Amino acid sequence: MLKHDVLILGGGPSGLSTALHLARDYPHLAPRILILEKAHYPRVKLCAGGLVADAEVILERLGLDVTEIPHVDVDTAHFDFAGKGLSLRMPGKHTIRVIRRNEFDAWMAEKTKEKSIEIREGITVKDIKTYDDHVKVETDAGTFIAQIVVGADGSNGVTRRCVLPHAPVYTARALEVITPVFDYAETPQKSNHKENHAYFDFLPVPDNIAGYTWDFPTLVDGQPMRCWGIYDTNLLANDSRPALKELLAQEMARHGFDLNAVELKGHPIRWFSPGNQMSVPRILLVGDAAGADPIFGEGISIALGYGAVAAREVGEAFQRNEFSFNGYKRRVMRSALGQTLFVRWFLTHTVYPLKWRWFQSILWRFLKPFVVVISWIFILNWGKRLK
Ligand SMILES: Cc1cc2nc3c(=O)[nH]c(=O)nc-3n(C[C@H](O)[C@H](O)[C@H](O)COP(=O)(O)OP(=O)(O)OC[C@H]3O[C@@H](n4cnc5c(N)ncnc54)[C@H](O)[C@@H]3O)c2cc1C
């Protein structure tokens, strides 16, 4: 049996951020960390790859420059209802930066290895059991024993299911397709979407889809493409809803694209709720395993933020030699990360149930100052305040 101090299960942004923050703030722990990742980098991860400024702020503080990998700079983001609404630009810089997750995660993994942190790829965790003085992790490559475990294995992760099997789970649905930039179908209409603009359209809300469709520019293997998708928090799941695919197909058809001509993929996103448990003795959860942003399903910056908070919790636990982690959730909730997650959860429960067509239309088309001020104060700009 292999013994380790810190075992991180999952090598996505949350697990790698936890490791990188530990290496920066508690360098003596770096050689005592092992990351287990079931895939091999560069591995596929279904994700539109939209990075908000807060993600870049956290990466920059780790000394990482995301422009080292292929990316598209979005200069305007549109938040629309039926094609009309408000547009956001950041003066003098990009609004969102779009990366591909196979490239982004492989790049982060490389940066982590450079800090002398070991990542073992191709190992799938099967079961986790906690004991008074250690954690036992069963994998398809044998048993690992650790002082503590960080569950960073995403929305479908095995860590949460093993250690919190009865905890309620709030899960969103997301579907995604990649298309060429130009009209795909033989339909006569042409998309009015601009090259370096990203579009969010809340048209599905009156149909009880508590979410939006998106259309982002992206670069796949160096080729400019578009990434389309639809997100539903499932908050209005008690009411009847059309198939998610149907609404995405309608939106794409308005722009001359045929959804049936491209490969559609889906994945759940586990979202944050103030009731979510985030730890048990010797194990804490980060990223989607703990809960992503519910309003947009935006989880990369959030995963990076969890890494910062979890590293502080782990580092102090080793200093005290006390691993109950009973203050972890309080630490998350009091941090800038917890504050933005709480406001996003509150807005999700406020804005989506007001699902009338007229309300959504007024919200996105006419209440720009209100939406911008709320977003600026409560949704964006938390990365700088994250200690
Ligand atoms: C369709 C879609 C579009 C999205 N678009 C965006 C977007 O544009 N912007 C944004 O910010 N967020 C977006 N998200 C959300 C974002 O992808 C997630 O919030 C983010 O990936 C969470 O990071 P994580 O590290 O917690 O989990 P993950 O990225 O899921 O990483 C978990 C890692 O654990 C590994 N793993 C899982 N199980 C095991 C196991 N048993 N053993 C070993 N390893 C395991 C996986 O292989 C993976 O590498 C999107 C999500 C979806 C589904």
Coordinates of C-alpha atoms and ligand atoms in Angstrom, one line a residue:
M1 CA 0.0 0.0 0.0
L2 CA 1.2 3.5 -0.9
K3 CA 1.1 6.2 1.8
H4 CA 0.8 9.9 1.1
D5 CA 0.0 13.0 3.0
V6 CA -2.2 14.8 0.5
L7 CA -4.1 12.8 -2.1
I8 CA -6.0 14.9 -4.6
L9 CA -8.6 13.0 -6.6
G10 CA -9.1 14.5 -10.0
G11 CA -6.7 16.7 -12.1
G12 CA -9.1 19.3 -13.5
P13 CA -8.9 23.0 -12.6
S14 CA -10.0 22.6 -9.0
G15 CA -7.5 19.8 -8.1
L16 CA -4.6 21.4 -10.0
S17 CA -5.4 24.8 -8.4
T18 CA -5.4 23.2 -4.9
A19 CA -2.0 21.7 -5.6
L20 CA -0.5 24.9 -7.1
H21 CA -1.7 27.0 -4.2
L22 CA -0.3 24.4 -1.7
A23 CA 3.0 24.5 -3.5
R24 CA 3.1 28.3 -3.5
D25 CA 2.0 28.8 0.2
Y26 CA 3.3 25.6 1.8
P27 CA 6.2 24.5 -0.4
H28 CA 7.3 21.9 2.1
L29 CA 4.0 20.0 1.3
A30 CA 4.6 19.9 -2.5
P31 CA 6.6 16.6 -2.5
R32 CA 4.0 15.1 -0.2
I33 CA 1.1 15.6 -2.6
L34 CA -0.1 13.0 -5.2
I35 CA -2.8 13.7 -7.8
L36 CA -4.7 10.8 -9.2
E37 CA -6.4 11.5 -12.6
K38 CA -8.4 8.9 -14.4
A39 CA -7.6 10.2 -17.9
H40 CA -4.4 11.0 -19.7
Y41 CA -3.6 14.6 -20.7
P42 CA -4.6 16.2 -23.0
R43 CA -8.0 14.7 -22.1
V44 CA -11.4 15.8 -23.4
K45 CA -13.7 17.7 -21.0
L46 CA -17.0 18.9 -22.3
C47 CA -16.9 22.7 -21.6
A48 CA -17.4 25.9 -23.6
G49 CA -14.1 27.1 -22.1
G50 CA -15.2 30.7 -21.3
L51 CA -12.7 32.2 -18.8
V52 CA -13.9 35.3 -16.9
A53 CA -11.5 37.9 -15.6
D54 CA -11.5 36.3 -12.1
A55 CA -10.1 33.1 -13.4
E56 CA -7.2 35.0 -14.9
V57 CA -6.6 37.0 -11.7
I58 CA -6.2 33.7 -9.8
L59 CA -3.9 32.2 -12.4
E60 CA -1.8 35.4 -12.6
R61 CA -1.3 35.3 -8.8
L62 CA 0.0 31.7 -9.3
G63 CA 2.4 33.1 -11.9
L64 CA 0.5 31.5 -14.8
D65 CA -0.1 33.3 -18.1
V66 CA -3.0 31.7 -19.9
T67 CA -2.0 33.4 -23.2
E68 CA 0.7 30.6 -23.5
I69 CA -2.1 28.4 -24.9
P70 CA -4.4 28.9 -27.9
H71 CA -7.3 31.2 -27.0
V72 CA -9.9 33.6 -28.5
D73 CA -10.4 37.0 -26.9
V74 CA -14.1 37.9 -26.9
D75 CA -14.4 41.7 -27.1
T76 CA -18.2 41.9 -26.5
A77 CA -20.5 39.6 -24.5
H78 CA -24.3 39.9 -25.3
F79 CA -26.9 39.0 -22.8
D80 CA -30.1 38.8 -24.8
F81 CA -33.7 37.8 -24.8
A82 CA -34.8 36.6 -28.3
G83 CA -31.7 38.2 -29.9
K84 CA -32.0 41.7 -28.3
G85 CA -30.5 42.8 -25.0
L86 CA -27.5 44.3 -23.5
S87 CA -23.9 44.1 -24.5
L88 CA -20.9 44.2 -22.2
R89 CA -17.3 45.3 -23.1
M90 CA -14.4 45.8 -20.8
P91 CA -12.6 49.0 -21.8
G92 CA -9.2 48.3 -23.4
K93 CA -9.3 44.5 -22.8
H94 CA -11.2 41.3 -23.6
T95 CA -14.5 40.5 -21.8
I96 CA -14.1 36.7 -21.8
R97 CA -11.2 34.6 -23.0
V98 CA -12.2 31.3 -24.6
I99 CA -9.8 28.3 -24.3
R100 CA -10.2 24.6 -25.0
R101 CA -10.2 22.4 -21.9
N102 CA -8.0 19.7 -23.3
E103 CA -5.3 22.3 -23.8
F104 CA -6.0 24.3 -20.7
D105 CA -6.0 21.4 -18.3
A106 CA -2.9 19.8 -19.9
W107 CA -1.1 23.2 -19.5
M108 CA -2.1 23.5 -15.9
A109 CA -1.0 19.9 -15.3
E110 CA 2.4 20.7 -16.8
K111 CA 2.8 23.8 -14.6
T112 CA 1.9 21.6 -11.6
K113 CA 4.5 19.0 -12.4
E114 CA 7.1 21.7 -12.7
K115 CA 6.5 22.4 -9.0
S116 CA 7.6 18.8 -8.2
I117 CA 4.1 17.6 -7.7
E118 CA 3.4 14.1 -8.9
I119 CA 0.4 13.4 -11.1
R120 CA -0.5 9.8 -11.9
E121 CA -2.6 9.6 -15.0
G122 CA -4.9 6.7 -16.0
I123 CA -5.9 5.8 -12.5
T124 CA -9.6 5.6 -11.6
V125 CA -10.7 6.0 -8.0
K126 CA -13.4 3.4 -7.1
D127 CA -14.0 3.8 -3.4
I128 CA -13.0 5.9 -0.4
K129 CA -13.3 5.1 3.3
T130 CA -12.3 7.3 6.2
Y131 CA -10.8 6.1 9.4
D132 CA -9.7 8.0 12.6
D133 CA -6.1 8.4 11.5
H134 CA -6.1 7.9 7.7
V135 CA -8.2 7.7 4.5
K136 CA -8.2 4.6 2.3
V137 CA -8.6 5.1 -1.5
E138 CA -9.3 2.1 -3.7
T139 CA -8.4 2.5 -7.3
D140 CA -8.0 0.3 -10.4
A141 CA -4.3 0.4 -9.7
G142 CA -4.4 -0.6 -6.1
T143 CA -5.0 0.9 -2.7
F144 CA -3.6 4.3 -1.5
I145 CA -3.5 5.5 2.1
A146 CA -3.5 9.2 2.8
Q147 CA -3.5 11.6 5.8
I148 CA -6.1 13.7 3.9
V149 CA -8.0 13.6 0.6
V150 CA -9.2 16.5 -1.6
G151 CA -12.2 15.4 -3.7
A152 CA -11.7 17.3 -7.0
D153 CA -13.4 14.8 -9.3
G154 CA -16.1 16.9 -10.7
S155 CA -19.9 16.8 -10.9
N156 CA -20.2 13.0 -11.2
G157 CA -17.3 12.4 -8.8
V158 CA -17.0 9.3 -6.7
T159 CA -15.6 11.2 -3.6
R160 CA -18.8 13.0 -2.8
R161 CA -20.9 9.9 -3.5
C162 CA -18.7 7.8 -1.1
V163 CA -18.4 10.2 1.8
L164 CA -21.8 12.1 1.6
P165 CA -24.1 9.5 0.0
H166 CA -27.3 11.0 1.4
A167 CA -26.6 14.7 0.8
P168 CA -29.1 16.5 -1.5
V169 CA -27.7 17.2 -5.0
Y170 CA -28.6 20.1 -7.2
T171 CA -27.6 19.4 -10.8
A172 CA -28.0 21.4 -14.0
R173 CA -28.0 20.0 -17.5
A174 CA -25.8 21.3 -20.3
L175 CA -25.7 20.3 -24.0
E176 CA -22.9 21.5 -26.3
V177 CA -22.0 21.3 -30.0
I178 CA -19.1 22.6 -32.1
T179 CA -19.9 24.0 -35.5
P180 CA -17.9 25.7 -38.3
V181 CA -18.0 29.4 -38.2
F182 CA -20.2 29.8 -41.3
D183 CA -23.7 28.6 -42.1
Y184 CA -23.8 24.9 -41.9
A185 CA -27.3 24.1 -43.1
E186 CA -28.8 24.8 -46.4
T187 CA -31.2 27.3 -44.9
P188 CA -31.1 30.8 -46.5
Q189 CA -30.7 32.8 -43.3
K190 CA -27.2 33.8 -42.1
S191 CA -26.1 34.3 -38.6
N192 CA -25.8 37.9 -37.5
H193 CA -23.5 36.8 -34.7
K194 CA -20.1 38.5 -34.9
E195 CA -16.8 36.8 -35.0
N196 CA -15.3 37.8 -31.7
H197 CA -18.5 38.2 -29.8
A198 CA -20.1 35.8 -27.3
Y199 CA -23.9 35.4 -27.0
F200 CA -26.1 34.3 -24.1
D201 CA -29.9 34.2 -24.9
F202 CA -32.4 33.7 -22.2
L203 CA -35.2 32.9 -24.6
P204 CA -35.8 29.4 -23.1
V205 CA -36.8 30.7 -19.7
P206 CA -40.6 31.1 -20.4
D207 CA -40.5 27.5 -21.5
N208 CA -39.4 26.5 -18.0
I209 CA -35.8 26.1 -18.9
A210 CA -34.1 28.1 -16.1
G211 CA -31.0 28.9 -18.1
Y212 CA -29.9 30.1 -21.6
T213 CA -28.4 29.2 -24.9
W214 CA -24.9 30.3 -25.8
D215 CA -22.8 30.8 -28.9
F216 CA -19.0 31.4 -28.3
P217 CA -16.2 31.7 -30.8
T218 CA -13.5 29.0 -30.1
L219 CA -10.4 27.6 -31.6
V220 CA -10.3 23.8 -32.2
D221 CA -6.9 22.5 -33.3
G222 CA -6.1 26.0 -34.5
Q223 CA -9.3 26.4 -36.6
P224 CA -11.8 29.1 -35.7
M225 CA -15.1 27.4 -34.8
R226 CA -18.3 28.2 -32.9
C227 CA -19.3 26.5 -29.6
W228 CA -23.1 26.4 -29.1
G229 CA -24.9 25.1 -26.1
I230 CA -27.9 25.2 -23.7
Y231 CA -27.8 25.3 -19.9
D232 CA -30.7 24.5 -17.6
T233 CA -30.4 24.7 -13.8
N234 CA -33.4 22.4 -13.5
L235 CA -34.9 24.9 -11.1
L236 CA -38.3 24.8 -13.0
A237 CA -38.2 21.1 -13.4
N238 CA -41.6 20.6 -11.8
D239 CA -43.3 22.4 -14.7
S240 CA -43.5 20.8 -18.2
R241 CA -40.5 21.6 -20.4
P242 CA -39.7 20.9 -24.0
A243 CA -36.7 18.7 -24.7
L244 CA -33.5 20.7 -24.2
K245 CA -32.2 19.7 -27.6
E246 CA -35.3 21.1 -29.3
L247 CA -34.7 24.6 -27.9
L248 CA -31.0 24.6 -28.9
A249 CA -32.0 23.3 -32.3
Q250 CA -34.5 26.2 -32.7
E251 CA -31.9 28.8 -31.6
M252 CA -29.3 27.4 -34.0
A253 CA -31.8 27.3 -36.8
R254 CA -32.5 31.0 -36.3
H255 CA -28.8 31.5 -37.3
G256 CA -28.8 29.0 -40.2
F257 CA -27.2 26.1 -38.4
D258 CA -28.6 22.5 -38.3
L259 CA -28.1 20.9 -35.0
N260 CA -28.8 17.4 -36.5
A261 CA -25.7 17.8 -38.7
V262 CA -23.3 18.0 -35.7
E263 CA -22.5 15.8 -32.7
L264 CA -24.4 16.8 -29.6
K265 CA -22.9 16.0 -26.2
G266 CA -24.2 16.5 -22.6
H267 CA -22.9 16.7 -19.1
P268 CA -24.3 17.6 -15.7
I269 CA -23.0 20.5 -13.6
R270 CA -23.4 20.2 -9.9
W271 CA -24.2 23.6 -8.5
F272 CA -23.7 25.4 -5.2
S273 CA -26.4 25.7 -2.6
P274 CA -25.8 27.1 0.9
G275 CA -26.9 23.7 2.3
N276 CA -24.2 21.8 0.4
Q277 CA -21.9 19.9 2.7
M278 CA -18.2 20.4 1.7
S279 CA -16.2 18.2 4.0
V280 CA -16.1 15.2 6.4
P281 CA -13.1 14.5 8.7
R282 CA -9.9 14.2 6.6
I283 CA -11.7 14.9 3.3
L284 CA -12.7 18.1 1.7
L285 CA -14.4 18.8 -1.6
V286 CA -13.5 21.5 -4.2
G287 CA -14.8 22.6 -7.6
D288 CA -18.0 21.0 -9.0
A289 CA -17.8 18.3 -6.3
A290 CA -18.5 21.2 -3.8
G291 CA -20.7 23.2 -6.1
A292 CA -20.3 25.5 -9.2
D293 CA -22.1 28.7 -10.0
P294 CA -25.8 28.0 -10.4
I295 CA -26.9 31.0 -12.5
F296 CA -24.6 30.5 -15.5
G297 CA -23.0 27.1 -14.8
E298 CA -19.7 29.0 -14.8
G299 CA -17.3 26.7 -13.0
I300 CA -13.7 27.3 -14.1
S301 CA -13.0 30.4 -12.1
I302 CA -15.0 28.9 -9.2
A303 CA -12.9 25.7 -9.3
L304 CA -9.7 27.8 -9.3
G305 CA -11.1 29.8 -6.3
Y306 CA -11.9 26.6 -4.3
G307 CA -8.3 25.6 -4.8
A308 CA -7.1 28.7 -3.1
V309 CA -9.4 28.3 -0.2
A310 CA -8.8 24.6 0.2
A311 CA -5.1 25.0 0.1
R312 CA -5.2 27.4 3.1
E313 CA -7.5 24.9 5.0
V314 CA -5.1 22.0 4.3
G315 CA -1.9 24.0 5.1
E316 CA -3.3 25.1 8.4
A317 CA -4.6 21.6 9.2
F318 CA -1.0 20.3 8.8
Q319 CA 0.4 23.1 11.0
R320 CA -2.1 22.2 13.7
N321 CA -2.0 18.4 13.1
E322 CA -5.8 18.5 13.2
F323 CA -7.8 17.2 10.3
S324 CA -11.5 17.5 11.1
F325 CA -12.0 20.2 8.5
N326 CA -15.0 21.3 10.4
G327 CA -14.2 25.0 9.6
Y328 CA -13.8 24.5 5.9
K329 CA -17.3 25.4 4.8
R330 CA -17.2 28.5 7.1
R331 CA -13.9 29.5 5.4
V332 CA -15.5 29.1 2.0
M333 CA -18.6 31.0 2.8
R334 CA -16.7 33.9 4.4
S335 CA -14.3 34.2 1.4
A336 CA -15.0 36.3 -1.7
L337 CA -15.7 32.9 -3.4
G338 CA -18.4 32.0 -1.0
Q339 CA -19.9 35.5 -1.2
T340 CA -20.2 35.4 -5.0
L341 CA -21.6 31.9 -4.9
F342 CA -24.2 32.9 -2.3
V343 CA -25.3 35.9 -4.4
R344 CA -25.4 33.8 -7.6
W345 CA -27.5 31.2 -5.8
F346 CA -29.9 33.9 -4.5
L347 CA -30.2 35.5 -8.0
T348 CA -30.8 32.1 -9.6
H349 CA -33.8 31.6 -7.3
T350 CA -35.0 35.2 -7.9
V351 CA -34.5 35.8 -11.7
Y352 CA -35.4 32.4 -13.2
P353 CA -38.7 31.8 -11.4
L354 CA -39.8 35.3 -12.9
K355 CA -40.1 33.4 -16.1
W356 CA -42.7 35.5 -17.9
R357 CA -41.7 36.6 -21.4
W358 CA -42.4 40.3 -20.7
F359 CA -40.2 40.2 -17.5
Q360 CA -37.3 38.5 -19.1
S361 CA -37.5 40.8 -22.1
I362 CA -37.6 44.0 -19.9
L363 CA -34.7 42.6 -17.7
W364 CA -32.3 42.0 -20.5
R365 CA -33.4 44.8 -22.9
F366 CA -34.1 47.8 -20.6
L367 CA -32.6 47.3 -17.2
K368 CA -29.0 47.4 -18.3
P369 CA -27.7 49.8 -15.6
F370 CA -29.3 47.6 -12.9
V371 CA -28.0 44.3 -14.3
V372 CA -24.5 45.8 -14.9
V373 CA -24.2 47.2 -11.4
I374 CA -25.4 44.0 -9.7
S375 CA -23.0 41.9 -11.9
W376 CA -20.1 44.2 -11.3
I377 CA -20.5 44.3 -7.5
F378 CA -21.7 40.8 -6.8
I379 CA -20.9 38.4 -9.6
L380 CA -17.6 39.7 -11.1
N381 CA -14.4 41.1 -9.4
W382 CA -14.3 38.6 -6.5
G383 CA -11.0 37.0 -7.6
K384 CA -9.0 40.1 -6.5
R385 CA -10.6 39.9 -3.0
L386 CA -9.8 36.2 -2.6
K387 CA -7.1 35.9 0.0
Ligands
LIG1 C1 -21.3 21.8 -21.5 C2 -20.6 22.6 -20.4 C3 -20.1 23.8 -20.7 C4 -19.4 24.6 -19.7 N1 -18.9 25.8 -20.1 C5 -18.2 26.5 -19.1 C6 -17.6 27.8 -19.5 O1 -17.7 28.2 -20.6 N2 -17.0 28.5 -18.5 C7 -16.8 28.0 -17.2 O2 -16.3 28.6 -16.3 N3 -17.4 26.8 -16.9 C8 -18.0 26.0 -17.8 N4 -18.5 24.8 -17.5 C9 -18.3 24.3 -16.1 C10 -16.9 23.7 -15.9 O3 -16.6 22.8 -17.0 C11 -16.7 23.0 -14.6 O4 -17.3 23.8 -13.6 C12 -15.3 22.8 -14.3 O5 -14.7 21.8 -15.2 C13 -15.1 22.2 -12.8 O6 -13.8 21.9 -12.6 P1 -13.4 20.6 -11.6 O7 -11.9 20.6 -11.5 O8 -14.2 20.8 -10.4 O9 -14.0 19.3 -12.3 P2 -13.6 18.7 -13.7 O10 -13.1 19.7 -14.7 O11 -14.8 17.9 -14.1 O12 -12.4 17.8 -13.4 C14 -12.5 16.6 -12.7 C15 -11.4 15.7 -13.0 O13 -11.5 14.5 -12.2 C16 -11.2 13.4 -13.0 N5 -12.0 12.2 -12.4 C17 -13.3 12.1 -12.3 N6 -13.6 10.9 -11.7 C18 -12.5 10.4 -11.4 C19 -12.1 9.2 -10.7 N7 -13.1 8.3 -10.3 N8 -10.8 8.9 -10.5 C20 -9.8 9.7 -10.9 N9 -10.1 10.9 -11.6 C21 -11.4 11.2 -11.8 C22 -11.7 13.8 -14.4 O14 -11.1 13.0 -15.4 C23 -11.4 15.2 -14.4 O15 -10.1 15.4 -15.0 C24 -19.2 24.0 -18.4 C25 -19.7 22.7 -18.2 C26 -20.3 22.0 -19.1 C27 -20.8 20.6 -18.8

